[in-house]
């Protein structure tokens, strides 16, 4: 730990963020699964330092290339060109240490969306802004050979997303394994727009100017439907965690979906919807039986509910996102009786 802090201090000095003679206090923050995150206080200035880990903090053996730190920097810079309000500024990068620096955003001013949702604060208007922001980034990067070349990170994406989520869950469910593998293969082959890859409420801050998006280390050129489904998945899971707030979660689901699909300009929005629905079904299963299950669903009853619903969705043909939300509500109603 002491060596890590000295390393962070050295990196900040080499970036000229820390000047000679200035005092610095570095604090490691909680919550990092794929990285170490630190807050560095230099006088009255506060910075956030993020450093990629070679082995992720989960029970399963999950390793990934640390070069993903640079991928995240590139995604943040590109998204900042679309709208600088959507992402933090990158203040410096140290490639040899696989870390970068951005401003520290106080949680009282920039609460994490996941924390808000956990307390039942599910604002459909904010969900609308999230969906619209995601669509803008996808639209700005769709059908661009230059972006596809910069983010041809298929190996990283396989290690960080397809293998630990979809393919790992497929191994545990032989009856739907071929279907899940086909879904994963379609994503791996797609070259449509730039995916964030971890577009989740835990990586979105509720800022005064709207959503601020973080943690893009899994960015890869591929299928934008992946990001949409990845985020919508969490809104459905929250209904099981806190059923007393399910109407707000479902309304947020509907608003985010509609705002996103309204912003689809690179293809017919129905095509995105049709690809996102089976991905959503697979993600529901993966967040129960993948390498990174959601930490907040601990009761076996709740896990079984999600698992059974997901398996039913995966086995169904031609489902769309709106239909899935209706069926999810019906299943929740049936579980209450």
Coordinates of C-alpha atoms in Angstrom, one line a residue:
X1 CA 0.0 0.0 0.0
X2 CA 2.8 2.5 0.9
X3 CA 4.6 1.7 -2.3
X4 CA 1.4 2.3 -4.3
X5 CA 1.0 5.7 -2.7
X6 CA 4.6 6.6 -3.5
X7 CA 4.0 5.5 -7.1
X8 CA 0.9 7.7 -7.3
X9 CA 2.8 10.6 -5.9
X10 CA 5.6 10.1 -8.4
X11 CA 3.2 9.9 -11.3
X12 CA 1.5 13.2 -10.3
X13 CA 4.9 14.8 -10.0
X14 CA 5.9 13.7 -13.5
X15 CA 2.6 15.0 -14.9
X16 CA 3.4 18.4 -13.2
X17 CA 0.1 18.2 -11.3
X18 CA 2.1 18.0 -8.1
X19 CA 4.7 20.8 -8.0
X20 CA 7.9 20.6 -6.0
X21 CA 7.4 21.5 -2.4
X22 CA 3.7 21.0 -2.4
X23 CA 2.1 18.8 0.3
X24 CA 0.0 15.9 -0.8
X25 CA -2.4 13.6 1.0
X26 CA -3.5 10.4 -0.9
X27 CA -6.5 8.3 0.2
X28 CA -7.6 5.1 -1.4
X29 CA -11.3 5.0 -2.1
X30 CA -13.6 2.0 -1.7
X31 CA -15.5 0.3 -4.4
X32 CA -13.0 -0.5 -7.2
X33 CA -13.5 -3.9 -8.7
X34 CA -11.4 -3.5 -11.8
X35 CA -9.1 -0.8 -10.6
X36 CA -7.6 1.1 -7.6
X37 CA -9.1 4.6 -7.1
X38 CA -7.5 7.3 -5.1
X39 CA -8.3 10.8 -4.0
X40 CA -5.3 13.1 -4.0
X41 CA -5.5 16.3 -2.0
X42 CA -2.9 18.9 -3.0
X43 CA -3.6 22.1 -1.0
X44 CA -7.2 23.0 -1.8
X45 CA -7.2 21.0 -5.0
X46 CA -8.7 17.5 -5.2
X47 CA -8.0 14.9 -7.9
X48 CA -9.1 11.4 -8.6
X49 CA -6.5 8.9 -9.7
X50 CA -7.6 5.6 -11.4
X51 CA -5.2 2.7 -11.9
X52 CA -6.1 -0.5 -13.7
X53 CA -5.7 -3.9 -11.9
X54 CA -4.4 -7.0 -13.7
X55 CA -6.8 -9.2 -11.7
X56 CA -10.3 -8.0 -10.8
X57 CA -11.7 -8.2 -7.3
X58 CA -14.3 -10.9 -7.7
X59 CA -14.5 -14.5 -6.5
X60 CA -13.8 -16.0 -9.9
X61 CA -10.4 -15.9 -11.5
X62 CA -10.9 -12.8 -13.8
X63 CA -7.9 -11.2 -15.4
X64 CA -7.7 -8.5 -18.0
X65 CA -5.0 -6.5 -19.8
X66 CA -4.1 -3.3 -17.9
X67 CA -3.7 -1.4 -21.2
X68 CA -7.5 -0.8 -20.9
X69 CA -6.6 2.3 -18.9
X70 CA -5.6 4.0 -22.1
X71 CA -8.7 2.8 -23.8
X72 CA -10.7 4.6 -21.1
X73 CA -8.8 7.8 -21.6
X74 CA -9.4 7.7 -25.3
X75 CA -13.1 7.1 -24.8
X76 CA -13.4 10.0 -22.3
X77 CA -11.6 12.3 -24.7
X78 CA -13.8 11.3 -27.7
X79 CA -17.0 11.6 -25.7
X80 CA -15.9 15.0 -24.5
X81 CA -15.7 16.1 -28.1
X82 CA -19.4 15.2 -28.4
X83 CA -20.3 17.1 -25.3
X84 CA -17.8 18.0 -22.6
X85 CA -20.6 18.0 -19.9
X86 CA -21.0 14.2 -20.3
X87 CA -17.6 13.2 -19.1
X88 CA -14.8 14.3 -16.7
X89 CA -11.7 16.1 -18.0
X90 CA -8.6 13.9 -18.3
X91 CA -5.9 16.0 -16.6
X92 CA -3.0 13.6 -17.1
X93 CA -2.1 10.0 -18.1
X94 CA 0.8 7.8 -17.2
X95 CA 0.8 4.9 -19.6
X96 CA 3.7 3.0 -18.0
X97 CA 1.8 2.9 -14.7
X98 CA -1.6 2.3 -16.4
X99 CA -3.2 5.2 -14.6
X100 CA -4.8 8.6 -15.3
X101 CA -6.0 11.6 -13.4
X102 CA -9.3 13.5 -13.4
X103 CA -11.0 16.0 -11.1
X104 CA -12.5 14.7 -7.9
X105 CA -16.3 15.2 -8.0
X106 CA -17.8 15.5 -4.4
X107 CA -20.6 13.0 -3.9
X108 CA -22.8 15.5 -2.3
X109 CA -22.8 17.4 -5.6
X110 CA -22.4 14.4 -7.9
X111 CA -24.2 11.4 -6.4
X112 CA -23.8 8.1 -8.1
X113 CA -26.9 7.1 -9.9
X114 CA -26.8 3.6 -8.5
X115 CA -26.8 5.1 -5.0
X116 CA -29.8 7.2 -5.9
X117 CA -31.7 4.2 -7.3
X118 CA -30.9 2.2 -4.2
X119 CA -32.8 4.8 -2.1
X120 CA -35.7 4.8 -4.4
X121 CA -34.8 8.0 -6.1
X122 CA -35.6 7.0 -9.6
X123 CA -36.3 10.1 -11.6
X124 CA -37.6 9.3 -15.1
X125 CA -36.5 12.7 -16.3
X126 CA -32.9 11.8 -15.4
X127 CA -33.3 8.4 -17.1
X128 CA -34.4 10.3 -20.2
X129 CA -31.3 12.4 -20.2
X130 CA -29.1 9.2 -19.8
X131 CA -30.8 7.6 -22.8
X132 CA -30.4 10.7 -24.9
X133 CA -26.7 11.1 -23.9
X134 CA -25.9 7.5 -24.8
X135 CA -27.6 7.9 -28.2
X136 CA -25.7 11.0 -29.0
X137 CA -22.4 9.3 -28.4
X138 CA -23.3 6.3 -30.5
X139 CA -24.6 8.6 -33.3
X140 CA -21.4 10.6 -33.3
X141 CA -19.3 7.4 -33.6
X142 CA -21.4 5.3 -35.9
X143 CA -20.0 4.2 -39.2
X144 CA -16.7 5.8 -38.6
X145 CA -13.6 3.9 -39.8
X146 CA -11.3 6.1 -37.8
X147 CA -13.1 5.3 -34.5
X148 CA -13.4 1.7 -35.4
X149 CA -9.6 1.5 -35.9
X150 CA -8.8 3.4 -32.6
X151 CA -11.1 1.1 -30.6
X152 CA -10.5 -2.3 -32.2
X153 CA -10.2 -3.7 -28.7
X154 CA -11.8 -7.1 -29.3
X155 CA -9.4 -9.0 -27.0
X156 CA -10.0 -6.7 -24.1
X157 CA -13.8 -6.7 -24.7
X158 CA -13.8 -10.5 -24.8
X159 CA -11.8 -10.7 -21.5
X160 CA -13.9 -8.0 -19.7
X161 CA -17.4 -8.5 -21.0
X162 CA -18.3 -11.4 -23.3
X163 CA -16.4 -14.1 -21.5
X164 CA -17.1 -13.3 -17.8
X165 CA -20.7 -12.3 -18.4
X166 CA -22.3 -14.1 -21.3
X167 CA -20.0 -17.0 -22.1
X168 CA -19.5 -17.9 -18.4
X169 CA -23.3 -17.9 -17.8
X170 CA -23.7 -20.1 -20.9
X171 CA -21.4 -22.7 -19.4
X172 CA -23.8 -23.0 -16.4
X173 CA -26.9 -23.3 -18.5
X174 CA -26.4 -25.9 -21.3
X175 CA -30.0 -25.7 -22.4
X176 CA -29.6 -22.1 -23.6
X177 CA -25.8 -22.1 -24.1
X178 CA -26.0 -22.1 -27.9
X179 CA -28.4 -19.2 -27.9
X180 CA -26.3 -17.1 -25.5
X181 CA -23.1 -17.9 -27.5
X182 CA -24.9 -16.8 -30.7
X183 CA -25.8 -13.5 -29.0
X184 CA -22.2 -13.0 -27.8
X185 CA -20.9 -13.9 -31.2
X186 CA -23.1 -11.3 -32.9
X187 CA -21.8 -8.6 -30.6
X188 CA -18.2 -9.7 -31.3
X189 CA -18.7 -9.5 -35.0
X190 CA -20.5 -6.2 -35.1
X191 CA -18.9 -3.0 -36.3
X192 CA -21.6 -0.3 -35.9
X193 CA -20.6 2.3 -33.3
X194 CA -18.4 2.8 -30.2
X195 CA -19.6 0.9 -27.2
X196 CA -18.9 2.1 -23.7
X197 CA -19.1 -1.5 -22.5
X198 CA -19.9 -0.8 -18.8
X199 CA -22.8 1.6 -19.2
X200 CA -24.3 1.0 -15.7
X201 CA -25.8 3.2 -13.0
X202 CA -22.7 2.7 -10.9
X203 CA -20.7 4.5 -13.6
X204 CA -23.0 7.5 -14.0
X205 CA -23.0 10.5 -11.8
X206 CA -26.1 12.7 -11.3
X207 CA -24.4 16.0 -12.0
X208 CA -25.9 19.5 -11.9
X209 CA -25.8 19.6 -15.7
X210 CA -27.1 16.1 -16.1
X211 CA -25.4 12.7 -16.4
X212 CA -21.6 12.4 -16.2
X213 CA -20.3 9.1 -17.5
X214 CA -17.3 7.3 -16.0
X215 CA -15.4 4.0 -16.3
X216 CA -15.1 3.4 -20.0
X217 CA -12.2 0.9 -19.8
X218 CA -14.2 -1.7 -21.7
X219 CA -14.8 0.6 -24.7
X220 CA -14.8 -1.2 -28.0
X221 CA -16.2 -0.7 -31.5
X222 CA -19.2 -3.0 -31.9
X223 CA -22.9 -3.1 -31.3
X224 CA -24.5 0.0 -29.5
X225 CA -27.4 -2.2 -28.5
X226 CA -25.0 -3.7 -25.9
X227 CA -24.8 -0.5 -23.9
X228 CA -28.5 0.1 -24.0
X229 CA -29.3 -3.5 -22.8
X230 CA -26.5 -3.3 -20.2
X231 CA -28.0 -0.3 -18.5
X232 CA -31.7 -1.3 -18.8
X233 CA -30.8 -4.6 -17.1
X234 CA -30.0 -2.8 -13.9
X235 CA -33.4 -1.0 -13.8
X236 CA -35.1 -4.4 -14.0
X237 CA -32.9 -5.9 -11.3
X238 CA -33.7 -3.0 -9.0
X239 CA -37.4 -4.0 -9.1
X240 CA -36.4 -7.3 -7.4
X241 CA -34.1 -5.6 -4.9
X242 CA -36.6 -2.9 -3.9
X243 CA -40.1 -3.9 -5.1
X244 CA -41.6 -0.9 -3.2
X245 CA -40.0 1.4 -5.9
X246 CA -40.7 -0.8 -8.9
X247 CA -43.1 1.6 -10.6
X248 CA -40.4 4.3 -10.6
X249 CA -37.8 1.9 -11.9
X250 CA -40.1 0.6 -14.7
X251 CA -41.0 4.2 -15.6
X252 CA -37.3 5.0 -15.8
X253 CA -36.7 1.9 -17.9
X254 CA -39.4 3.1 -20.4
X255 CA -38.1 6.7 -20.5
X256 CA -34.5 5.7 -21.0
X257 CA -35.4 3.3 -23.7
X258 CA -37.6 5.8 -25.6
X259 CA -35.1 8.6 -25.3
X260 CA -32.4 6.4 -26.6
X261 CA -34.4 4.9 -29.5
X262 CA -35.5 8.4 -30.5
X263 CA -31.9 9.3 -30.9
X264 CA -31.0 6.4 -33.2
X265 CA -30.0 7.9 -36.5
X266 CA -27.6 5.4 -38.0
X267 CA -30.1 2.6 -38.6
X268 CA -33.8 1.8 -38.0
X269 CA -34.5 2.0 -34.3
X270 CA -36.5 -1.2 -34.4
X271 CA -33.3 -3.0 -35.4
X272 CA -31.5 -1.8 -32.3
X273 CA -34.5 -2.7 -30.1
X274 CA -34.6 -6.2 -31.6
X275 CA -30.9 -6.8 -30.8
X276 CA -31.0 -5.2 -27.4
X277 CA -33.9 -7.4 -26.1
X278 CA -32.0 -10.8 -26.3
X279 CA -28.9 -9.1 -24.9
X280 CA -31.0 -7.9 -22.0
X281 CA -32.3 -11.4 -21.4
X282 CA -28.7 -12.7 -21.4
X283 CA -27.5 -10.0 -19.0
X284 CA -30.3 -10.8 -16.5
X285 CA -29.0 -14.3 -16.4
X286 CA -25.3 -13.2 -16.3
X287 CA -25.8 -10.9 -13.3
X288 CA -27.0 -14.0 -11.4
X289 CA -24.8 -16.8 -12.8
X290 CA -21.9 -14.9 -14.4
X291 CA -18.5 -14.1 -12.9
X292 CA -19.7 -10.8 -11.6
X293 CA -23.2 -11.3 -10.0
X294 CA -24.9 -8.3 -8.6
X295 CA -24.0 -7.9 -4.9
X296 CA -27.4 -6.7 -3.8
X297 CA -29.5 -9.8 -4.7
X298 CA -28.5 -12.1 -1.9
X299 CA -31.7 -14.1 -1.3
X300 CA -31.9 -17.4 -3.2
X301 CA -35.6 -16.6 -3.8
X302 CA -34.7 -13.4 -5.7
X303 CA -31.9 -15.1 -7.6
X304 CA -34.2 -17.9 -8.7
X305 CA -36.8 -15.4 -9.8
X306 CA -34.4 -13.5 -12.0
X307 CA -32.8 -16.7 -13.3
X308 CA -36.1 -18.3 -14.3
X309 CA -37.4 -15.1 -15.9
X310 CA -34.2 -14.7 -17.9
X311 CA -34.3 -18.3 -19.1
X312 CA -37.8 -17.8 -20.3
X313 CA -36.8 -14.6 -22.2
X314 CA -33.8 -16.3 -23.8
X315 CA -36.0 -19.1 -25.1
X316 CA -38.5 -16.7 -26.5
X317 CA -38.3 -15.4 -30.1
X318 CA -38.8 -11.9 -31.4
X319 CA -39.2 -10.2 -28.1
X320 CA -38.8 -6.4 -28.0
X321 CA -37.8 -4.3 -25.0
X322 CA -41.3 -2.9 -24.3
X323 CA -42.7 -6.4 -24.3
X324 CA -40.0 -7.6 -21.9
X325 CA -40.9 -4.8 -19.5
X326 CA -44.6 -5.8 -19.5
X327 CA -43.7 -9.4 -19.0
X328 CA -41.3 -8.5 -16.2
X329 CA -44.1 -6.6 -14.4
X330 CA -46.5 -9.6 -14.8
X331 CA -43.8 -11.9 -13.4
X332 CA -43.3 -9.6 -10.4
X333 CA -47.1 -9.5 -9.8
X334 CA -47.2 -13.3 -9.9
X335 CA -44.3 -13.6 -7.4
X336 CA -46.2 -11.4 -4.9
X337 CA -49.3 -13.6 -4.9

